[in-house]
mmCIF file with all atom_site columns, C-alpha atoms and ligand atoms in Angstrom:
data_model
loop_
_atom_site.group_PDB
_atom_site.id
_atom_site.type_symbol
_atom_site.label_atom_id
_atom_site.label_alt_id
_atom_site.label_comp_id
_atom_site.label_asym_id
_atom_site.label_entity_id
_atom_site.label_seq_id
_atom_site.pdbx_PDB_ins_code
_atom_site.Cartn_x
_atom_site.Cartn_y
_atom_site.Cartn_z
_atom_site.occupancy
_atom_site.B_iso_or_equiv
_atom_site.pdbx_formal_charge
_atom_site.auth_seq_id
_atom_site.auth_comp_id
_atom_site.auth_asym_id
_atom_site.auth_atom_id
_atom_site.pdbx_PDB_model_num
ATOM   1   C  CA  . MET A 1 1   ? 225.110 190.929 177.084 1.00 0.00 ? 1   MET A CA  1
ATOM   2   C  CA  . GLY A 1 2   ? 223.879 189.917 173.547 1.00 0.00 ? 2   GLY A CA  1
ATOM   3   C  CA  . ILE A 1 3   ? 220.102 190.501 172.123 1.00 0.00 ? 3   ILE A CA  1
ATOM   4   C  CA  . GLU A 1 4   ? 218.478 187.339 172.147 1.00 0.00 ? 4   GLU A CA  1
ATOM   5   C  CA  . LEU A 1 5   ? 216.078 186.567 169.057 1.00 0.00 ? 5   LEU A CA  1
ATOM   6   C  CA  . THR A 1 6   ? 213.344 184.330 167.863 1.00 0.00 ? 6   THR A CA  1
ATOM   7   C  CA  . ILE A 1 7   ? 213.222 183.718 163.557 1.00 0.00 ? 7   ILE A CA  1
ATOM   8   C  CA  . ASN A 1 8   ? 211.492 180.981 162.903 1.00 0.00 ? 8   ASN A CA  1
ATOM   9   C  CA  . GLY A 1 9   ? 211.833 179.747 165.485 1.00 0.00 ? 9   GLY A CA  1
ATOM   10  C  CA  . GLU A 1 10  ? 215.216 178.724 165.699 1.00 0.00 ? 10  GLU A CA  1
ATOM   11  C  CA  . LYS A 1 11  ? 217.145 181.283 168.901 1.00 0.00 ? 11  LYS A CA  1
ATOM   12  C  CA  . HIS A 1 12  ? 219.952 183.260 168.296 1.00 0.00 ? 12  HIS A CA  1
ATOM   13  C  CA  . THR A 1 13  ? 221.733 186.150 169.717 1.00 0.00 ? 13  THR A CA  1
ATOM   14  C  CA  . LEU A 1 14  ? 222.912 188.584 168.285 1.00 0.00 ? 14  LEU A CA  1
ATOM   15  C  CA  . GLU A 1 15  ? 225.870 191.754 169.886 1.00 0.00 ? 15  GLU A CA  1
ATOM   16  C  CA  . VAL A 1 16  ? 224.175 194.436 168.518 1.00 0.00 ? 16  VAL A CA  1
ATOM   17  C  CA  . ALA A 1 17  ? 223.225 198.061 169.523 1.00 0.00 ? 17  ALA A CA  1
ATOM   18  C  CA  . GLU A 1 18  ? 219.391 197.470 170.487 1.00 0.00 ? 18  GLU A CA  1
ATOM   19  C  CA  . ASP A 1 19  ? 218.109 200.032 168.684 1.00 0.00 ? 19  ASP A CA  1
ATOM   20  C  CA  . THR A 1 20  ? 218.955 198.476 165.772 1.00 0.00 ? 20  THR A CA  1
ATOM   21  C  CA  . PRO A 1 21  ? 216.518 197.746 163.297 1.00 0.00 ? 21  PRO A CA  1
ATOM   22  C  CA  . LEU A 1 22  ? 215.349 194.961 162.504 1.00 0.00 ? 22  LEU A CA  1
ATOM   23  C  CA  . LEU A 1 23  ? 215.740 194.260 159.312 1.00 0.00 ? 23  LEU A CA  1
ATOM   24  C  CA  . TRP A 1 24  ? 219.211 194.542 159.610 1.00 0.00 ? 24  TRP A CA  1
ATOM   25  C  CA  . ALA A 1 25  ? 219.762 191.788 162.135 1.00 0.00 ? 25  ALA A CA  1
ATOM   26  C  CA  . ILE A 1 26  ? 217.881 189.556 159.587 1.00 0.00 ? 26  ILE A CA  1
ATOM   27  C  CA  . ARG A 1 27  ? 219.390 190.434 156.756 1.00 0.00 ? 27  ARG A CA  1
ATOM   28  C  CA  . ASP A 1 28  ? 223.372 191.367 157.589 1.00 0.00 ? 28  ASP A CA  1
ATOM   29  C  CA  . HIS A 1 29  ? 223.309 189.318 160.937 1.00 0.00 ? 29  HIS A CA  1
ATOM   30  C  CA  . LEU A 1 30  ? 221.902 185.873 160.517 1.00 0.00 ? 30  LEU A CA  1
ATOM   31  C  CA  . HIS A 1 31  ? 221.819 186.752 156.474 1.00 0.00 ? 31  HIS A CA  1
ATOM   32  C  CA  . LEU A 1 32  ? 217.732 185.808 155.548 1.00 0.00 ? 32  LEU A CA  1
ATOM   33  C  CA  . THR A 1 33  ? 217.470 188.105 152.349 1.00 0.00 ? 33  THR A CA  1
ATOM   34  C  CA  . GLY A 1 34  ? 214.541 186.942 151.126 1.00 0.00 ? 34  GLY A CA  1
ATOM   35  C  CA  . THR A 1 35  ? 213.042 190.439 153.773 1.00 0.00 ? 35  THR A CA  1
ATOM   36  C  CA  . LYS A 1 36  ? 213.836 193.808 151.579 1.00 0.00 ? 36  LYS A CA  1
ATOM   37  C  CA  . TYR A 1 37  ? 214.738 196.879 152.459 1.00 0.00 ? 37  TYR A CA  1
ATOM   38  C  CA  . GLY A 1 38  ? 212.368 199.505 150.043 1.00 0.00 ? 38  GLY A CA  1
ATOM   39  C  CA  . CYS A 1 39  ? 212.293 203.021 152.134 1.00 0.00 ? 39  CYS A CA  1
ATOM   40  C  CA  . GLY A 1 40  ? 213.447 202.879 155.232 1.00 0.00 ? 40  GLY A CA  1
ATOM   41  C  CA  . MET A 1 41  ? 210.815 204.253 156.827 1.00 0.00 ? 41  MET A CA  1
ATOM   42  C  CA  . ALA A 1 42  ? 207.330 201.946 157.294 1.00 0.00 ? 42  ALA A CA  1
ATOM   43  C  CA  . GLN A 1 43  ? 206.288 203.885 153.838 1.00 0.00 ? 43  GLN A CA  1
ATOM   44  C  CA  . CYS A 1 44  ? 206.126 200.895 151.196 1.00 0.00 ? 44  CYS A CA  1
ATOM   45  C  CA  . GLY A 1 45  ? 205.906 197.396 153.000 1.00 0.00 ? 45  GLY A CA  1
ATOM   46  C  CA  . ALA A 1 46  ? 208.874 195.582 151.597 1.00 0.00 ? 46  ALA A CA  1
ATOM   47  C  CA  . CYS A 1 47  ? 210.663 194.437 154.938 1.00 0.00 ? 47  CYS A CA  1
ATOM   48  C  CA  . THR A 1 48  ? 207.142 193.536 156.105 1.00 0.00 ? 48  THR A CA  1
ATOM   49  C  CA  . VAL A 1 49  ? 207.461 190.454 158.606 1.00 0.00 ? 49  VAL A CA  1
ATOM   50  C  CA  . HIS A 1 50  ? 205.369 188.749 161.826 1.00 0.00 ? 50  HIS A CA  1
ATOM   51  C  CA  . LEU A 1 51  ? 205.712 189.896 165.272 1.00 0.00 ? 51  LEU A CA  1
ATOM   52  C  CA  . ASN A 1 52  ? 203.640 187.139 167.189 1.00 0.00 ? 52  ASN A CA  1
ATOM   53  C  CA  . GLY A 1 53  ? 201.805 186.461 163.812 1.00 0.00 ? 53  GLY A CA  1
ATOM   54  C  CA  . ASN A 1 54  ? 200.979 190.296 163.412 1.00 0.00 ? 54  ASN A CA  1
ATOM   55  C  CA  . ALA A 1 55  ? 202.738 191.972 160.515 1.00 0.00 ? 55  ALA A CA  1
ATOM   56  C  CA  . ILE A 1 56  ? 204.961 194.869 161.677 1.00 0.00 ? 56  ILE A CA  1
ATOM   57  C  CA  . ARG A 1 57  ? 207.500 196.540 159.527 1.00 0.00 ? 57  ARG A CA  1
ATOM   58  C  CA  . SER A 1 58  ? 211.262 195.518 159.951 1.00 0.00 ? 58  SER A CA  1
ATOM   59  C  CA  . CYS A 1 59  ? 212.995 198.706 158.981 1.00 0.00 ? 59  CYS A CA  1
ATOM   60  C  CA  . VAL A 1 60  ? 212.144 200.752 162.042 1.00 0.00 ? 60  VAL A CA  1
ATOM   61  C  CA  . THR A 1 61  ? 211.736 198.200 165.347 1.00 0.00 ? 61  THR A CA  1
ATOM   62  C  CA  . PRO A 1 62  ? 214.692 198.239 167.208 1.00 0.00 ? 62  PRO A CA  1
ATOM   63  C  CA  . VAL A 1 63  ? 215.730 195.312 167.479 1.00 0.00 ? 63  VAL A CA  1
ATOM   64  C  CA  . GLY A 1 64  ? 216.127 195.471 171.128 1.00 0.00 ? 64  GLY A CA  1
ATOM   65  C  CA  . SER A 1 65  ? 212.182 195.833 171.273 1.00 0.00 ? 65  SER A CA  1
ATOM   66  C  CA  . VAL A 1 66  ? 211.553 191.830 170.244 1.00 0.00 ? 66  VAL A CA  1
ATOM   67  C  CA  . ALA A 1 67  ? 213.663 190.356 172.336 1.00 0.00 ? 67  ALA A CA  1
ATOM   68  C  CA  . GLY A 1 68  ? 212.933 187.906 173.623 1.00 0.00 ? 68  GLY A CA  1
ATOM   69  C  CA  . GLN A 1 69  ? 209.380 186.904 171.284 1.00 0.00 ? 69  GLN A CA  1
ATOM   70  C  CA  . ASN A 1 70  ? 208.426 185.749 168.191 1.00 0.00 ? 70  ASN A CA  1
ATOM   71  C  CA  . VAL A 1 71  ? 209.884 186.751 164.792 1.00 0.00 ? 71  VAL A CA  1
ATOM   72  C  CA  . THR A 1 72  ? 208.867 185.191 161.467 1.00 0.00 ? 72  THR A CA  1
ATOM   73  C  CA  . THR A 1 73  ? 210.181 185.686 158.018 1.00 0.00 ? 73  THR A CA  1
ATOM   74  C  CA  . ILE A 1 74  ? 209.527 185.056 154.447 1.00 0.00 ? 74  ILE A CA  1
ATOM   75  C  CA  . GLU A 1 75  ? 211.657 181.976 154.612 1.00 0.00 ? 75  GLU A CA  1
ATOM   76  C  CA  . GLY A 1 76  ? 209.639 180.405 157.909 1.00 0.00 ? 76  GLY A CA  1
ATOM   77  C  CA  . VAL A 1 77  ? 206.490 181.012 157.588 1.00 0.00 ? 77  VAL A CA  1
ATOM   78  C  CA  . ASN A 1 78  ? 204.627 177.992 156.802 1.00 0.00 ? 78  ASN A CA  1
ATOM   79  C  CA  . SER A 1 79  ? 201.151 177.729 158.950 1.00 0.00 ? 79  SER A CA  1
ATOM   80  C  CA  . ARG A 1 80  ? 198.053 176.454 156.693 1.00 0.00 ? 80  ARG A CA  1
ATOM   81  C  CA  . VAL A 1 81  ? 196.917 179.634 155.529 1.00 0.00 ? 81  VAL A CA  1
ATOM   82  C  CA  . ALA A 1 82  ? 200.524 180.679 154.534 1.00 0.00 ? 82  ALA A CA  1
ATOM   83  C  CA  . LYS A 1 83  ? 200.827 177.980 152.232 1.00 0.00 ? 83  LYS A CA  1
ATOM   84  C  CA  . ALA A 1 84  ? 197.614 178.472 150.574 1.00 0.00 ? 84  ALA A CA  1
ATOM   85  C  CA  . VAL A 1 85  ? 198.229 181.728 150.322 1.00 0.00 ? 85  VAL A CA  1
ATOM   86  C  CA  . GLN A 1 86  ? 201.875 180.973 148.182 1.00 0.00 ? 86  GLN A CA  1
ATOM   87  C  CA  . THR A 1 87  ? 200.292 178.345 145.982 1.00 0.00 ? 87  THR A CA  1
ATOM   88  C  CA  . SER A 1 88  ? 197.273 181.001 145.122 1.00 0.00 ? 88  SER A CA  1
ATOM   89  C  CA  . TRP A 1 89  ? 200.635 183.851 144.402 1.00 0.00 ? 89  TRP A CA  1
ATOM   90  C  CA  . ASP A 1 90  ? 201.403 180.268 141.533 1.00 0.00 ? 90  ASP A CA  1
ATOM   91  C  CA  . ASP A 1 91  ? 198.543 180.233 140.549 1.00 0.00 ? 91  ASP A CA  1
ATOM   92  C  CA  . LYS A 1 92  ? 197.477 183.630 139.834 1.00 0.00 ? 92  LYS A CA  1
ATOM   93  C  CA  . ALA A 1 93  ? 200.634 184.713 138.268 1.00 0.00 ? 93  ALA A CA  1
ATOM   94  C  CA  . VAL A 1 94  ? 201.135 187.612 141.318 1.00 0.00 ? 94  VAL A CA  1
ATOM   95  C  CA  . VAL A 1 95  ? 204.578 188.459 140.514 1.00 0.00 ? 95  VAL A CA  1
ATOM   96  C  CA  . GLN A 1 96  ? 206.544 190.614 138.210 1.00 0.00 ? 96  GLN A CA  1
ATOM   97  C  CA  . CYS A 1 97  ? 209.871 191.514 139.492 1.00 0.00 ? 97  CYS A CA  1
ATOM   98  C  CA  . GLY A 1 98  ? 209.531 190.644 142.996 1.00 0.00 ? 98  GLY A CA  1
ATOM   99  C  CA  . TYR A 1 99  ? 211.073 192.800 145.038 1.00 0.00 ? 99  TYR A CA  1
ATOM   100 C  CA  . CYS A 1 100 ? 208.163 193.470 146.763 1.00 0.00 ? 100 CYS A CA  1
ATOM   101 C  CA  . GLN A 1 101 ? 206.549 189.913 147.192 1.00 0.00 ? 101 GLN A CA  1
ATOM   102 C  CA  . SER A 1 102 ? 208.198 189.314 149.946 1.00 0.00 ? 102 SER A CA  1
ATOM   103 C  CA  . GLY A 1 103 ? 206.331 191.739 152.021 1.00 0.00 ? 103 GLY A CA  1
ATOM   104 C  CA  . GLN A 1 104 ? 203.110 190.963 149.626 1.00 0.00 ? 104 GLN A CA  1
ATOM   105 C  CA  . ILE A 1 105 ? 202.874 187.664 150.862 1.00 0.00 ? 105 ILE A CA  1
ATOM   106 C  CA  . MET A 1 106 ? 203.554 188.299 154.520 1.00 0.00 ? 106 MET A CA  1
ATOM   107 C  CA  . SER A 1 107 ? 200.870 191.021 154.693 1.00 0.00 ? 107 SER A CA  1
ATOM   108 C  CA  . ALA A 1 108 ? 198.567 188.702 152.817 1.00 0.00 ? 108 ALA A CA  1
ATOM   109 C  CA  . VAL A 1 109 ? 198.936 185.428 155.248 1.00 0.00 ? 109 VAL A CA  1
ATOM   110 C  CA  . ALA A 1 110 ? 198.345 188.605 157.880 1.00 0.00 ? 110 ALA A CA  1
ATOM   111 C  CA  . LEU A 1 111 ? 195.390 189.872 156.614 1.00 0.00 ? 111 LEU A CA  1
ATOM   112 C  CA  . LEU A 1 112 ? 193.792 185.972 156.419 1.00 0.00 ? 112 LEU A CA  1
ATOM   113 C  CA  . GLU A 1 113 ? 194.551 185.152 159.899 1.00 0.00 ? 113 GLU A CA  1
ATOM   114 C  CA  . SER A 1 114 ? 192.598 188.143 161.441 1.00 0.00 ? 114 SER A CA  1
ATOM   115 C  CA  . ASN A 1 115 ? 189.912 187.961 158.721 1.00 0.00 ? 115 ASN A CA  1
ATOM   116 C  CA  . PRO A 1 116 ? 189.570 184.226 156.241 1.00 0.00 ? 116 PRO A CA  1
ATOM   117 C  CA  . ALA A 1 117 ? 186.433 185.986 153.827 1.00 0.00 ? 117 ALA A CA  1
ATOM   118 C  CA  . PRO A 1 118 ? 187.934 189.689 153.832 1.00 0.00 ? 118 PRO A CA  1
ATOM   119 C  CA  . SER A 1 119 ? 185.891 192.106 150.864 1.00 0.00 ? 119 SER A CA  1
ATOM   120 C  CA  . ASP A 1 120 ? 188.158 194.102 148.338 1.00 0.00 ? 120 ASP A CA  1
ATOM   121 C  CA  . GLU A 1 121 ? 188.038 197.248 151.461 1.00 0.00 ? 121 GLU A CA  1
ATOM   122 C  CA  . ASP A 1 122 ? 189.008 194.801 153.763 1.00 0.00 ? 122 ASP A CA  1
ATOM   123 C  CA  . ILE A 1 123 ? 192.270 193.854 151.047 1.00 0.00 ? 123 ILE A CA  1
ATOM   124 C  CA  . ASP A 1 124 ? 192.625 197.247 149.449 1.00 0.00 ? 124 ASP A CA  1
ATOM   125 C  CA  . ASN A 1 125 ? 192.610 199.275 153.395 1.00 0.00 ? 125 ASN A CA  1
ATOM   126 C  CA  . PHE A 1 126 ? 194.690 196.243 155.000 1.00 0.00 ? 126 PHE A CA  1
ATOM   127 C  CA  . MET A 1 127 ? 197.057 195.720 151.920 1.00 0.00 ? 127 MET A CA  1
ATOM   128 C  CA  . SER A 1 128 ? 197.421 199.646 151.351 1.00 0.00 ? 128 SER A CA  1
ATOM   129 C  CA  . GLY A 1 129 ? 200.496 199.911 153.551 1.00 0.00 ? 129 GLY A CA  1
ATOM   130 C  CA  . ASN A 1 130 ? 202.085 197.329 150.973 1.00 0.00 ? 130 ASN A CA  1
ATOM   131 C  CA  . ILE A 1 131 ? 203.732 199.773 147.472 1.00 0.00 ? 131 ILE A CA  1
ATOM   132 C  CA  . CYS A 1 132 ? 203.715 197.671 144.741 1.00 0.00 ? 132 CYS A CA  1
ATOM   133 C  CA  . ARG A 1 133 ? 206.362 199.250 141.572 1.00 0.00 ? 133 ARG A CA  1
ATOM   134 C  CA  . CYS A 1 134 ? 204.892 196.501 138.902 1.00 0.00 ? 134 CYS A CA  1
ATOM   135 C  CA  . SER A 1 135 ? 201.947 197.698 140.077 1.00 0.00 ? 135 SER A CA  1
ATOM   136 C  CA  . THR A 1 136 ? 200.997 193.923 140.702 1.00 0.00 ? 136 THR A CA  1
ATOM   137 C  CA  . TYR A 1 137 ? 197.601 195.216 142.478 1.00 0.00 ? 137 TYR A CA  1
ATOM   138 C  CA  . VAL A 1 138 ? 194.728 194.008 141.034 1.00 0.00 ? 138 VAL A CA  1
ATOM   139 C  CA  . ARG A 1 139 ? 196.372 189.712 141.105 1.00 0.00 ? 139 ARG A CA  1
ATOM   140 C  CA  . ILE A 1 140 ? 197.742 190.422 144.461 1.00 0.00 ? 140 ILE A CA  1
ATOM   141 C  CA  . ARG A 1 141 ? 193.592 190.909 144.926 1.00 0.00 ? 141 ARG A CA  1
ATOM   142 C  CA  . ALA A 1 142 ? 192.986 187.818 142.723 1.00 0.00 ? 142 ALA A CA  1
ATOM   143 C  CA  . ALA A 1 143 ? 194.961 185.733 144.862 1.00 0.00 ? 143 ALA A CA  1
ATOM   144 C  CA  . ILE A 1 144 ? 194.402 186.435 148.017 1.00 0.00 ? 144 ILE A CA  1
ATOM   145 C  CA  . LYS A 1 145 ? 190.559 186.002 147.349 1.00 0.00 ? 145 LYS A CA  1
ATOM   146 C  CA  . ASP A 1 146 ? 191.721 182.494 146.255 1.00 0.00 ? 146 ASP A CA  1
ATOM   147 C  CA  . ALA A 1 147 ? 193.526 181.660 148.503 1.00 0.00 ? 147 ALA A CA  1
ATOM   148 C  CA  . ALA A 1 148 ? 190.112 182.757 151.734 1.00 0.00 ? 148 ALA A CA  1
ATOM   149 C  CA  . THR A 1 149 ? 187.953 180.329 149.688 1.00 0.00 ? 149 THR A CA  1
ATOM   150 C  CA  . LYS A 1 150 ? 190.541 177.713 148.746 1.00 0.00 ? 150 LYS A CA  1
ATOM   151 C  CA  . LEU A 1 151 ? 190.731 178.108 152.622 1.00 0.00 ? 151 LEU A CA  1
ATOM   152 C  CA  . ALA A 1 152 ? 186.940 178.567 153.378 1.00 0.00 ? 152 ALA A CA  1
HETATM 153 S  S1  . FES B 2 .   ? 211.459 199.519 153.845 1.00 0.00 ? 201 FES B S1  1
HETATM 154 FE FE1 . FES B 2 .   ? 210.579 199.108 156.251 1.00 0.00 ? 201 FES B FE1 1
HETATM 155 S  S2  . FES B 2 .   ? 208.656 199.732 155.215 1.00 0.00 ? 201 FES B S2  1
HETATM 156 FE FE2 . FES B 2 .   ? 209.717 200.351 153.378 1.00 0.00 ? 201 FES B FE2 1
HETATM 157 S  S1  . FES B 2 .   ? 206.609 192.746 142.334 1.00 0.00 ? 202 FES B S1  1
HETATM 158 FE FE1 . FES B 2 .   ? 207.831 194.375 141.841 1.00 0.00 ? 202 FES B FE1 1
HETATM 159 S  S2  . FES B 2 .   ? 207.597 196.606 142.993 1.00 0.00 ? 202 FES B S2  1
HETATM 160 FE FE2 . FES B 2 .   ? 206.115 194.603 143.202 1.00 0.00 ? 202 FES B FE2 1
#
């Protein structure tokens, strides 16, 4: 019997083992490749998706543990907050190589959904699990503040 997943509002039944990482299901079975593999050990944040609106690391999340719950990836995130974040990311020209950025955006959206006016410290604490090899941290912080201003 397959595992039922709801990804970006669509139901899927996957014939995979329950302990398969959610990241593999998203990328290899559903071909949603915007979510990236970085470390595979919950250390870099490249694989961040939302589970019922909360940011999680899909590389260490067994697919069986999220059956029947709502998973959102970078391809499906489209709330008012998400649109503001994506606009601010463009306005502040955050992206360099881009590899970490879908995870950064998913974390930034989760931050602003729970804290609409974060301080620099709030941003640094919340985003500390998202690593950027290109060191775009200053622009990420500026974009999050810009999005918070747009949404206020
Ligand atoms: S790939 Fe999941 S945290 Fe690095
Ligand atoms: S933009 Fe290159 S790793 Fe973050």
